[in-house]
mmCIF file of N, CA and C in Angstrom:
data_model
loop_
_atom_site.group_PDB
_atom_site.id
_atom_site.type_symbol
_atom_site.label_atom_id
_atom_site.label_comp_id
_atom_site.label_asym_id
_atom_site.label_seq_id
_atom_site.Cartn_x
_atom_site.Cartn_y
_atom_site.Cartn_z
ATOM 1 N N MET A 1 40.349 -106.543 -96.466
ATOM 2 C CA MET A 1 41.009 -105.869 -95.351
ATOM 3 C C MET A 1 40.147 -104.728 -94.799
ATOM 4 N N LEU A 2 39.483 -103.986 -95.688
ATOM 5 C CA LEU A 2 38.629 -102.903 -95.225
ATOM 6 C C LEU A 2 37.451 -103.429 -94.418
ATOM 7 N N GLY A 3 36.972 -104.616 -94.768
ATOM 8 C CA GLY A 3 35.871 -105.198 -94.021
ATOM 9 C C GLY A 3 36.259 -105.481 -92.582
ATOM 10 N N ASN A 4 37.501 -105.921 -92.350
ATOM 11 C CA ASN A 4 37.953 -106.197 -90.991
ATOM 12 C C ASN A 4 38.042 -104.918 -90.162
ATOM 13 N N ILE A 5 38.519 -103.840 -90.764
ATOM 14 C CA ILE A 5 38.616 -102.561 -90.059
ATOM 15 C C ILE A 5 37.213 -102.058 -89.706
ATOM 16 N N PHE A 6 36.281 -102.184 -90.674
ATOM 17 C CA PHE A 6 34.916 -101.739 -90.428
ATOM 18 C C PHE A 6 34.284 -102.532 -89.282
ATOM 19 N N ASN A 7 34.468 -103.840 -89.302
ATOM 20 C CA ASN A 7 33.890 -104.677 -88.243
ATOM 21 C C ASN A 7 34.510 -104.365 -86.880
ATOM 22 N N ALA A 8 35.813 -104.108 -86.844
ATOM 23 C CA ALA A 8 36.479 -103.798 -85.576
ATOM 24 C C ALA A 8 35.959 -102.474 -85.003
ATOM 25 N N SER A 9 35.786 -101.464 -85.860
ATOM 26 C CA SER A 9 35.286 -100.183 -85.373
ATOM 27 C C SER A 9 33.825 -100.311 -84.941
ATOM 28 N N ARG A 10 33.056 -101.162 -85.603
ATOM 29 C CA ARG A 10 31.665 -101.368 -85.234
ATOM 30 C C ARG A 10 31.560 -102.028 -83.859
ATOM 31 N N LEU A 11 32.452 -102.988 -83.587
ATOM 32 C CA LEU A 11 32.463 -103.620 -82.273
ATOM 33 C C LEU A 11 32.827 -102.607 -81.192
ATOM 34 N N PHE A 12 33.765 -101.706 -81.494
ATOM 35 C CA PHE A 12 34.156 -100.677 -80.531
ATOM 36 C C PHE A 12 32.976 -99.767 -80.207
ATOM 37 N N LEU A 13 32.206 -99.404 -81.234
ATOM 38 C CA LEU A 13 31.052 -98.536 -81.015
ATOM 39 C C LEU A 13 29.978 -99.237 -80.179
ATOM 40 N N LEU A 14 29.827 -100.526 -80.362
ATOM 41 C CA LEU A 14 28.808 -101.252 -79.612
ATOM 42 C C LEU A 14 29.187 -101.441 -78.157
ATOM 43 N N ARG A 15 30.472 -101.483 -77.833
ATOM 44 C CA ARG A 15 30.910 -101.784 -76.477
ATOM 45 C C ARG A 15 31.211 -100.551 -75.638
ATOM 46 N N ARG A 16 30.993 -99.360 -76.185
ATOM 47 C CA ARG A 16 31.243 -98.153 -75.405
ATOM 48 C C ARG A 16 30.292 -98.055 -74.232
ATOM 49 N N PRO A 17 30.759 -97.482 -73.105
ATOM 50 C CA PRO A 17 29.840 -97.277 -71.978
ATOM 51 C C PRO A 17 28.793 -96.229 -72.336
ATOM 52 N N PRO A 18 27.675 -96.216 -71.632
ATOM 53 C CA PRO A 18 26.616 -95.253 -71.959
ATOM 54 C C PRO A 18 27.084 -93.817 -71.747
ATOM 55 N N THR A 19 26.624 -92.931 -72.610
ATOM 56 C CA THR A 19 27.007 -91.531 -72.489
ATOM 57 C C THR A 19 26.229 -90.885 -71.352
ATOM 58 N N THR A 20 26.795 -89.832 -70.796
ATOM 59 C CA THR A 20 26.174 -89.182 -69.646
ATOM 60 C C THR A 20 25.480 -87.881 -70.014
ATOM 61 N N ASN A 21 25.344 -87.566 -71.307
ATOM 62 C CA ASN A 21 24.701 -86.315 -71.688
ATOM 63 C C ASN A 21 23.260 -86.254 -71.208
ATOM 64 N N PHE A 22 22.580 -87.391 -71.190
ATOM 65 C CA PHE A 22 21.191 -87.425 -70.750
ATOM 66 C C PHE A 22 21.088 -87.236 -69.242
ATOM 67 N N TYR A 23 22.137 -87.583 -68.523
ATOM 68 C CA TYR A 23 22.099 -87.583 -67.066
ATOM 69 C C TYR A 23 22.854 -86.408 -66.459
ATOM 70 N N ARG A 24 22.871 -85.272 -67.094
ATOM 71 C CA ARG A 24 23.564 -84.109 -66.558
ATOM 72 C C ARG A 24 22.678 -83.406 -65.541
ATOM 73 N N LEU A 25 23.190 -83.229 -64.332
ATOM 74 C CA LEU A 25 22.434 -82.520 -63.304
ATOM 75 C C LEU A 25 22.699 -81.024 -63.353
ATOM 76 N N ARG A 26 23.827 -80.633 -63.931
ATOM 77 C CA ARG A 26 24.175 -79.208 -63.961
ATOM 78 C C ARG A 26 23.180 -78.407 -64.785
ATOM 79 N N ASN A 27 22.605 -79.043 -65.809
ATOM 80 C CA ASN A 27 21.674 -78.334 -66.673
ATOM 81 C C ASN A 27 20.282 -78.209 -66.054
ATOM 82 N N MET A 28 20.018 -78.976 -65.015
ATOM 83 C CA MET A 28 18.703 -78.948 -64.386
ATOM 84 C C MET A 28 18.660 -77.883 -63.295
ATOM 85 N N ASP A 29 17.495 -77.264 -63.136
ATOM 86 C CA ASP A 29 17.318 -76.298 -62.062
ATOM 87 C C ASP A 29 16.883 -77.041 -60.812
ATOM 88 N N GLY A 30 17.630 -76.864 -59.745
ATOM 89 C CA GLY A 30 17.253 -77.508 -58.498
ATOM 90 C C GLY A 30 18.381 -77.461 -57.483
ATOM 91 N N LEU A 31 18.121 -78.042 -56.323
ATOM 92 C CA LEU A 31 19.108 -78.121 -55.245
ATOM 93 C C LEU A 31 19.521 -79.578 -55.092
ATOM 94 N N PHE A 32 20.763 -79.886 -55.463
ATOM 95 C CA PHE A 32 21.220 -81.263 -55.457
ATOM 96 C C PHE A 32 22.304 -81.527 -54.426
ATOM 97 N N GLY A 33 22.857 -80.500 -53.805
ATOM 98 C CA GLY A 33 23.805 -80.680 -52.712
ATOM 99 C C GLY A 33 25.067 -81.423 -53.075
ATOM 100 N N GLY A 34 25.550 -81.279 -54.302
ATOM 101 C CA GLY A 34 26.799 -81.915 -54.697
ATOM 102 C C GLY A 34 26.657 -83.367 -55.107
ATOM 103 N N VAL A 35 25.444 -83.905 -55.114
ATOM 104 C CA VAL A 35 25.238 -85.288 -55.516
ATOM 105 C C VAL A 35 25.350 -85.370 -57.031
ATOM 106 N N ALA A 36 25.979 -86.433 -57.538
ATOM 107 C CA ALA A 36 26.185 -86.569 -58.970
ATOM 108 C C ALA A 36 25.752 -87.954 -59.438
ATOM 109 N N VAL A 37 25.701 -88.105 -60.752
ATOM 110 C CA VAL A 37 25.418 -89.395 -61.359
ATOM 111 C C VAL A 37 26.664 -90.258 -61.218
ATOM 112 N N GLN A 38 26.488 -91.514 -60.834
ATOM 113 C CA GLN A 38 27.622 -92.419 -60.676
ATOM 114 C C GLN A 38 27.552 -93.524 -61.717
ATOM 115 N N HIS A 39 28.720 -93.988 -62.144
ATOM 116 C CA HIS A 39 28.820 -95.034 -63.148
ATOM 117 C C HIS A 39 29.569 -96.217 -62.561
ATOM 118 N N GLY A 40 29.266 -97.381 -63.053
ATOM 119 C CA GLY A 40 29.975 -98.556 -62.589
ATOM 120 C C GLY A 40 29.528 -99.786 -63.339
ATOM 121 N N ASN A 41 29.776 -100.955 -62.753
ATOM 122 C CA ASN A 41 29.431 -102.223 -63.366
ATOM 123 C C ASN A 41 28.478 -103.004 -62.475
ATOM 124 N N ASN A 42 27.567 -103.718 -63.117
ATOM 125 C CA ASN A 42 26.860 -104.787 -62.432
ATOM 126 C C ASN A 42 27.769 -105.999 -62.491
ATOM 127 N N LYS A 43 27.936 -106.685 -61.396
ATOM 128 C CA LYS A 43 28.812 -107.853 -61.402
ATOM 129 C C LYS A 43 28.076 -109.021 -60.746
ATOM 130 N N PRO A 44 27.339 -109.804 -61.532
ATOM 131 C CA PRO A 44 26.597 -110.912 -60.953
ATOM 132 C C PRO A 44 27.502 -112.106 -60.638
ATOM 133 N N LYS A 45 26.891 -113.182 -60.232
ATOM 134 C CA LYS A 45 27.639 -114.388 -59.855
ATOM 135 C C LYS A 45 28.432 -114.950 -61.028
ATOM 136 N N SER A 46 27.929 -114.750 -62.249
ATOM 137 C CA SER A 46 28.625 -115.263 -63.432
ATOM 138 C C SER A 46 29.843 -114.420 -63.810
ATOM 139 N N LEU A 47 30.064 -113.308 -63.101
ATOM 140 C CA LEU A 47 31.193 -112.390 -63.318
ATOM 141 C C LEU A 47 31.161 -111.709 -64.683
ATOM 142 N N HIS A 48 30.002 -111.659 -65.316
ATOM 143 C CA HIS A 48 29.858 -110.959 -66.593
ATOM 144 C C HIS A 48 29.501 -109.507 -66.287
ATOM 145 N N LYS A 49 30.478 -108.610 -66.417
ATOM 146 C CA LYS A 49 30.263 -107.202 -66.056
ATOM 147 C C LYS A 49 29.452 -106.483 -67.130
ATOM 148 N N THR A 50 28.476 -105.714 -66.701
ATOM 149 C CA THR A 50 27.726 -104.849 -67.607
ATOM 150 C C THR A 50 27.672 -103.449 -67.007
ATOM 151 N N ARG A 51 27.821 -102.445 -67.868
ATOM 152 C CA ARG A 51 27.837 -101.061 -67.411
ATOM 153 C C ARG A 51 26.453 -100.636 -66.945
ATOM 154 N N ARG A 52 26.423 -99.799 -65.922
ATOM 155 C CA ARG A 52 25.163 -99.245 -65.460
ATOM 156 C C ARG A 52 25.387 -97.864 -64.856
ATOM 157 N N VAL A 53 24.282 -97.171 -64.617
ATOM 158 C CA VAL A 53 24.313 -95.807 -64.106
ATOM 159 C C VAL A 53 23.418 -95.743 -62.871
ATOM 160 N N TRP A 54 23.922 -95.098 -61.810
ATOM 161 C CA TRP A 54 23.123 -94.874 -60.602
ATOM 162 C C TRP A 54 22.717 -93.407 -60.583
ATOM 163 N N LEU A 55 21.415 -93.150 -60.610
ATOM 164 C CA LEU A 55 20.907 -91.782 -60.605
ATOM 165 C C LEU A 55 20.518 -91.384 -59.185
ATOM 166 N N PRO A 56 20.715 -90.116 -58.826
ATOM 167 C CA PRO A 56 20.292 -89.669 -57.495
ATOM 168 C C PRO A 56 18.765 -89.621 -57.398
ATOM 169 N N ASN A 57 18.275 -89.687 -56.178
ATOM 170 C CA ASN A 57 16.844 -89.664 -55.928
ATOM 171 C C ASN A 57 16.360 -88.215 -55.932
ATOM 172 N N ILE A 58 15.863 -87.762 -57.063
ATOM 173 C CA ILE A 58 15.424 -86.373 -57.233
ATOM 174 C C ILE A 58 13.906 -86.318 -57.150
ATOM 175 N N GLN A 59 13.404 -85.454 -56.298
ATOM 176 C CA GLN A 59 11.971 -85.272 -56.111
ATOM 177 C C GLN A 59 11.607 -83.821 -56.399
ATOM 178 N N THR A 60 10.414 -83.600 -56.936
ATOM 179 C CA THR A 60 9.895 -82.252 -57.148
ATOM 180 C C THR A 60 8.966 -81.931 -55.985
ATOM 181 N N VAL A 61 9.309 -80.882 -55.236
ATOM 182 C CA VAL A 61 8.527 -80.517 -54.059
ATOM 183 C C VAL A 61 8.206 -79.023 -54.085
ATOM 184 N N LYS A 62 7.176 -78.645 -53.345
ATOM 185 C CA LYS A 62 6.841 -77.233 -53.164
ATOM 186 C C LYS A 62 7.336 -76.820 -51.791
ATOM 187 N N LEU A 63 8.208 -75.829 -51.750
ATOM 188 C CA LEU A 63 8.760 -75.319 -50.498
ATOM 189 C C LEU A 63 8.386 -73.857 -50.351
ATOM 190 N N TYR A 64 8.033 -73.468 -49.137
ATOM 191 C CA TYR A 64 7.622 -72.094 -48.868
ATOM 192 C C TYR A 64 8.815 -71.269 -48.405
ATOM 193 N N SER A 65 8.981 -70.106 -49.014
ATOM 194 C CA SER A 65 10.018 -69.163 -48.611
ATOM 195 C C SER A 65 9.371 -68.043 -47.809
ATOM 196 N N GLU A 66 9.798 -67.901 -46.561
ATOM 197 C CA GLU A 66 9.218 -66.868 -45.701
ATOM 198 C C GLU A 66 9.676 -65.470 -46.113
ATOM 199 N N ILE A 67 10.898 -65.343 -46.579
ATOM 200 C CA ILE A 67 11.420 -64.033 -46.986
ATOM 201 C C ILE A 67 10.749 -63.565 -48.274
ATOM 202 N N LEU A 68 10.604 -64.469 -49.255
ATOM 203 C CA LEU A 68 9.992 -64.102 -50.531
ATOM 204 C C LEU A 68 8.461 -64.115 -50.463
ATOM 205 N N GLN A 69 7.901 -64.701 -49.409
ATOM 206 C CA GLN A 69 6.459 -64.792 -49.222
ATOM 207 C C GLN A 69 5.783 -65.543 -50.388
ATOM 208 N N GLU A 70 6.411 -66.630 -50.845
ATOM 209 C CA GLU A 70 5.820 -67.415 -51.924
ATOM 210 C C GLU A 70 6.258 -68.872 -51.842
ATOM 211 N N GLN A 71 5.478 -69.722 -52.513
ATOM 212 C CA GLN A 71 5.798 -71.132 -52.572
ATOM 213 C C GLN A 71 6.559 -71.409 -53.864
ATOM 214 N N LEU A 72 7.672 -72.119 -53.768
ATOM 215 C CA LEU A 72 8.504 -72.410 -54.920
ATOM 216 C C LEU A 72 8.462 -73.900 -55.220
ATOM 217 N N LYS A 73 8.326 -74.237 -56.498
ATOM 218 C CA LYS A 73 8.361 -75.629 -56.922
ATOM 219 C C LYS A 73 9.794 -75.931 -57.365
ATOM 220 N N ILE A 74 10.476 -76.791 -56.601
ATOM 221 C CA ILE A 74 11.912 -77.011 -56.783
ATOM 222 C C ILE A 74 12.202 -78.499 -56.863
ATOM 223 N N ARG A 75 13.167 -78.855 -57.710
ATOM 224 C CA ARG A 75 13.685 -80.227 -57.715
ATOM 225 C C ARG A 75 14.795 -80.324 -56.681
ATOM 226 N N VAL A 76 14.681 -81.287 -55.780
ATOM 227 C CA VAL A 76 15.699 -81.487 -54.747
ATOM 228 C C VAL A 76 15.979 -82.979 -54.594
ATOM 229 N N THR A 77 17.178 -83.289 -54.123
ATOM 230 C CA THR A 77 17.452 -84.669 -53.752
ATOM 231 C C THR A 77 16.909 -84.896 -52.350
ATOM 232 N N THR A 78 16.671 -86.138 -52.004
ATOM 233 C CA THR A 78 16.125 -86.443 -50.688
ATOM 234 C C THR A 78 17.126 -86.073 -49.597
ATOM 235 N N ARG A 79 18.404 -86.135 -49.921
ATOM 236 C CA ARG A 79 19.444 -85.734 -48.961
ATOM 237 C C ARG A 79 19.332 -84.250 -48.619
ATOM 238 N N VAL A 80 19.148 -83.410 -49.636
ATOM 239 C CA VAL A 80 18.999 -81.966 -49.410
ATOM 240 C C VAL A 80 17.672 -81.676 -48.709
ATOM 241 N N LEU A 81 16.644 -82.439 -49.013
ATOM 242 C CA LEU A 81 15.351 -82.237 -48.364
ATOM 243 C C LEU A 81 15.453 -82.486 -46.858
ATOM 244 N N ARG A 82 16.202 -83.501 -46.465
ATOM 245 C CA ARG A 82 16.417 -83.761 -45.040
ATOM 246 C C ARG A 82 17.232 -82.631 -44.403
ATOM 247 N N THR A 83 18.208 -82.100 -45.149
ATOM 248 C CA THR A 83 19.020 -81.000 -44.632
ATOM 249 C C THR A 83 18.185 -79.738 -44.469
ATOM 250 N N ILE A 84 17.293 -79.466 -45.424
ATOM 251 C CA ILE A 84 16.396 -78.310 -45.323
ATOM 252 C C ILE A 84 15.525 -78.437 -44.081
ATOM 253 N N ASP A 85 15.023 -79.624 -43.838
ATOM 254 C CA ASP A 85 14.192 -79.868 -42.658
ATOM 255 C C ASP A 85 15.001 -79.668 -41.375
ATOM 256 N N LYS A 86 16.242 -80.117 -41.381
ATOM 257 C CA LYS A 86 17.107 -79.994 -40.203
ATOM 258 C C LYS A 86 17.453 -78.536 -39.910
ATOM 259 N N LYS A 87 17.733 -77.746 -40.964
ATOM 260 C CA LYS A 87 18.125 -76.342 -40.781
ATOM 261 C C LYS A 87 16.940 -75.450 -40.436
ATOM 262 N N GLY A 88 15.709 -75.921 -40.681
ATOM 263 C CA GLY A 88 14.540 -75.133 -40.292
ATOM 264 C C GLY A 88 13.858 -74.419 -41.425
ATOM 265 N N GLY A 89 13.980 -74.891 -42.632
ATOM 266 C CA GLY A 89 13.283 -74.287 -43.761
ATOM 267 C C GLY A 89 14.220 -73.936 -44.897
ATOM 268 N N LEU A 90 13.621 -73.596 -46.026
ATOM 269 C CA LEU A 90 14.387 -73.290 -47.235
ATOM 270 C C LEU A 90 15.268 -72.060 -47.052
ATOM 271 N N ASP A 91 14.716 -71.005 -46.461
ATOM 272 C CA ASP A 91 15.477 -69.757 -46.301
ATOM 273 C C ASP A 91 16.711 -69.953 -45.428
ATOM 274 N N SER A 92 16.525 -70.590 -44.302
ATOM 275 C CA SER A 92 17.667 -70.774 -43.402
ATOM 276 C C SER A 92 18.683 -71.745 -43.997
ATOM 277 N N TYR A 93 18.222 -72.725 -44.770
ATOM 278 C CA TYR A 93 19.167 -73.635 -45.441
ATOM 279 C C TYR A 93 20.048 -72.861 -46.411
ATOM 280 N N LEU A 94 19.428 -72.031 -47.246
ATOM 281 C CA LEU A 94 20.205 -71.301 -48.251
ATOM 282 C C LEU A 94 21.116 -70.250 -47.613
ATOM 283 N N LEU A 95 20.650 -69.585 -46.566
ATOM 284 C CA LEU A 95 21.445 -68.527 -45.958
ATOM 285 C C LEU A 95 22.588 -69.069 -45.102
ATOM 286 N N LYS A 96 22.400 -70.231 -44.458
ATOM 287 C CA LYS A 96 23.429 -70.779 -43.579
ATOM 288 C C LYS A 96 24.443 -71.672 -44.300
ATOM 289 N N THR A 97 24.097 -72.187 -45.467
ATOM 290 C CA THR A 97 24.969 -73.113 -46.181
ATOM 291 C C THR A 97 25.972 -72.347 -47.034
ATOM 292 N N LYS A 98 27.217 -72.834 -47.059
ATOM 293 C CA LYS A 98 28.253 -72.214 -47.889
ATOM 294 C C LYS A 98 27.921 -72.420 -49.363
ATOM 295 N N ASP A 99 28.429 -71.485 -50.198
ATOM 296 C CA ASP A 99 28.147 -71.558 -51.630
ATOM 297 C C ASP A 99 28.676 -72.844 -52.252
ATOM 298 N N LYS A 100 29.835 -73.297 -51.820
ATOM 299 C CA LYS A 100 30.411 -74.503 -52.425
ATOM 300 C C LYS A 100 29.583 -75.748 -52.099
ATOM 301 N N ASN A 101 28.829 -75.719 -50.991
ATOM 302 C CA ASN A 101 28.004 -76.869 -50.636
ATOM 303 C C ASN A 101 26.638 -76.832 -51.313
ATOM 304 N N ILE A 102 26.195 -75.661 -51.743
ATOM 305 C CA ILE A 102 24.938 -75.583 -52.492
ATOM 306 C C ILE A 102 25.142 -76.189 -53.876
ATOM 307 N N ALA A 103 26.234 -75.850 -54.522
ATOM 308 C CA ALA A 103 26.711 -76.501 -55.751
ATOM 309 C C ALA A 103 25.707 -76.530 -56.892
ATOM 310 N N SER A 104 24.907 -75.486 -57.065
ATOM 311 C CA SER A 104 24.067 -75.373 -58.259
ATOM 312 C C SER A 104 23.824 -73.899 -58.536
ATOM 313 N N GLU A 105 23.762 -73.559 -59.813
ATOM 314 C CA GLU A 105 23.550 -72.167 -60.204
ATOM 315 C C GLU A 105 22.179 -71.678 -59.731
ATOM 316 N N PHE A 106 21.188 -72.542 -59.836
ATOM 317 C CA PHE A 106 19.840 -72.184 -59.405
ATOM 318 C C PHE A 106 19.824 -71.848 -57.913
ATOM 319 N N GLY A 107 20.504 -72.653 -57.105
ATOM 320 C CA GLY A 107 20.558 -72.420 -55.667
ATOM 321 C C GLY A 107 21.262 -71.124 -55.320
ATOM 322 N N LEU A 108 22.356 -70.838 -56.036
ATOM 323 C CA LEU A 108 23.096 -69.594 -55.778
ATOM 324 C C LEU A 108 22.283 -68.365 -56.185
ATOM 325 N N GLU A 109 21.560 -68.467 -57.308
ATOM 326 C CA GLU A 109 20.706 -67.351 -57.733
ATOM 327 C C GLU A 109 19.577 -67.118 -56.722
ATOM 328 N N LEU A 110 19.010 -68.205 -56.224
ATOM 329 C CA LEU A 110 17.945 -68.093 -55.227
ATOM 330 C C LEU A 110 18.478 -67.489 -53.931
ATOM 331 N N LYS A 111 19.694 -67.839 -53.571
ATOM 332 C CA LYS A 111 20.316 -67.286 -52.368
ATOM 333 C C LYS A 111 20.537 -65.777 -52.524
ATOM 334 N N GLU A 112 21.022 -65.343 -53.692
ATOM 335 C CA GLU A 112 21.210 -63.908 -53.947
ATOM 336 C C GLU A 112 19.876 -63.166 -53.885
ATOM 337 N N LYS A 113 18.837 -63.779 -54.448
ATOM 338 C CA LYS A 113 17.505 -63.164 -54.429
ATOM 339 C C LYS A 113 17.007 -63.010 -52.987
ATOM 340 N N LEU A 114 17.252 -64.032 -52.166
ATOM 341 C CA LEU A 114 16.856 -63.965 -50.761
ATOM 342 C C LEU A 114 17.612 -62.861 -50.028
ATOM 343 N N LEU A 115 18.926 -62.749 -50.280
ATOM 344 C CA LEU A 115 19.733 -61.729 -49.610
ATOM 345 C C LEU A 115 19.289 -60.323 -50.006
ATOM 346 N N LYS A 116 18.985 -60.111 -51.300
ATOM 347 C CA LYS A 116 18.522 -58.795 -51.750
ATOM 348 C C LYS A 116 17.179 -58.431 -51.116
ATOM 349 N N THR A 117 16.264 -59.398 -51.092
ATOM 350 C CA THR A 117 14.946 -59.152 -50.511
ATOM 351 C C THR A 117 15.055 -58.899 -49.018
ATOM 352 N N LYS A 118 15.933 -59.640 -48.345
ATOM 353 C CA LYS A 118 16.121 -59.469 -46.900
ATOM 354 C C LYS A 118 16.711 -58.097 -46.586
ATOM 355 N N SER A 119 17.662 -57.639 -47.416
ATOM 356 C CA SER A 119 18.257 -56.307 -47.165
ATOM 357 C C SER A 119 17.241 -55.205 -47.428
ATOM 358 N N LYS A 120 16.376 -55.377 -48.450
ATOM 359 C CA LYS A 120 15.320 -54.388 -48.708
ATOM 360 C C LYS A 120 14.339 -54.314 -47.551
ATOM 361 N N GLN A 121 13.982 -55.487 -46.997
ATOM 362 C CA GLN A 121 13.059 -55.520 -45.868
ATOM 363 C C GLN A 121 13.649 -54.876 -44.621
ATOM 364 N N SER A 122 14.954 -55.081 -44.404
ATOM 365 C CA SER A 122 15.584 -54.488 -43.226
ATOM 366 C C SER A 122 15.733 -52.965 -43.372
ATOM 367 N N LYS A 123 15.892 -52.469 -44.589
ATOM 368 C CA LYS A 123 15.975 -51.012 -44.822
ATOM 369 C C LYS A 123 14.626 -50.345 -44.577
ATOM 370 N N LEU A 124 13.549 -51.071 -44.903
ATOM 371 C CA LEU A 124 12.210 -50.507 -44.701
ATOM 372 C C LEU A 124 11.831 -50.407 -43.227
ATOM 373 N N VAL A 125 12.382 -51.288 -42.428
ATOM 374 C CA VAL A 125 12.025 -51.318 -40.995
ATOM 375 C C VAL A 125 12.834 -50.361 -40.201
#
């Protein structure tokens, strides 16, 4: 009887969906714009479903900040990269975008740093 319980629990462990600890975006520093890892099934013609994970397209790019006067190496999704280009640069993207749409601690810290530097520059002038 114990052998049956052991085998049943072993089958349960083998059939679990993949864990998402490896695919956490919150722990990574970068601008992801609310994009997350998605989970689902592959469903081929044979209708045999298998679990899979869709990862966002994350690229490492160097972006220049005019306020900070330096180049920053940042991980961004291609969606955010297009938005940065549309808004007219990294500084204007961070300053014009609401905090809830930035959706990363790194982005919010960078925004605060930009605001502090901008206020210091305006006091000097």
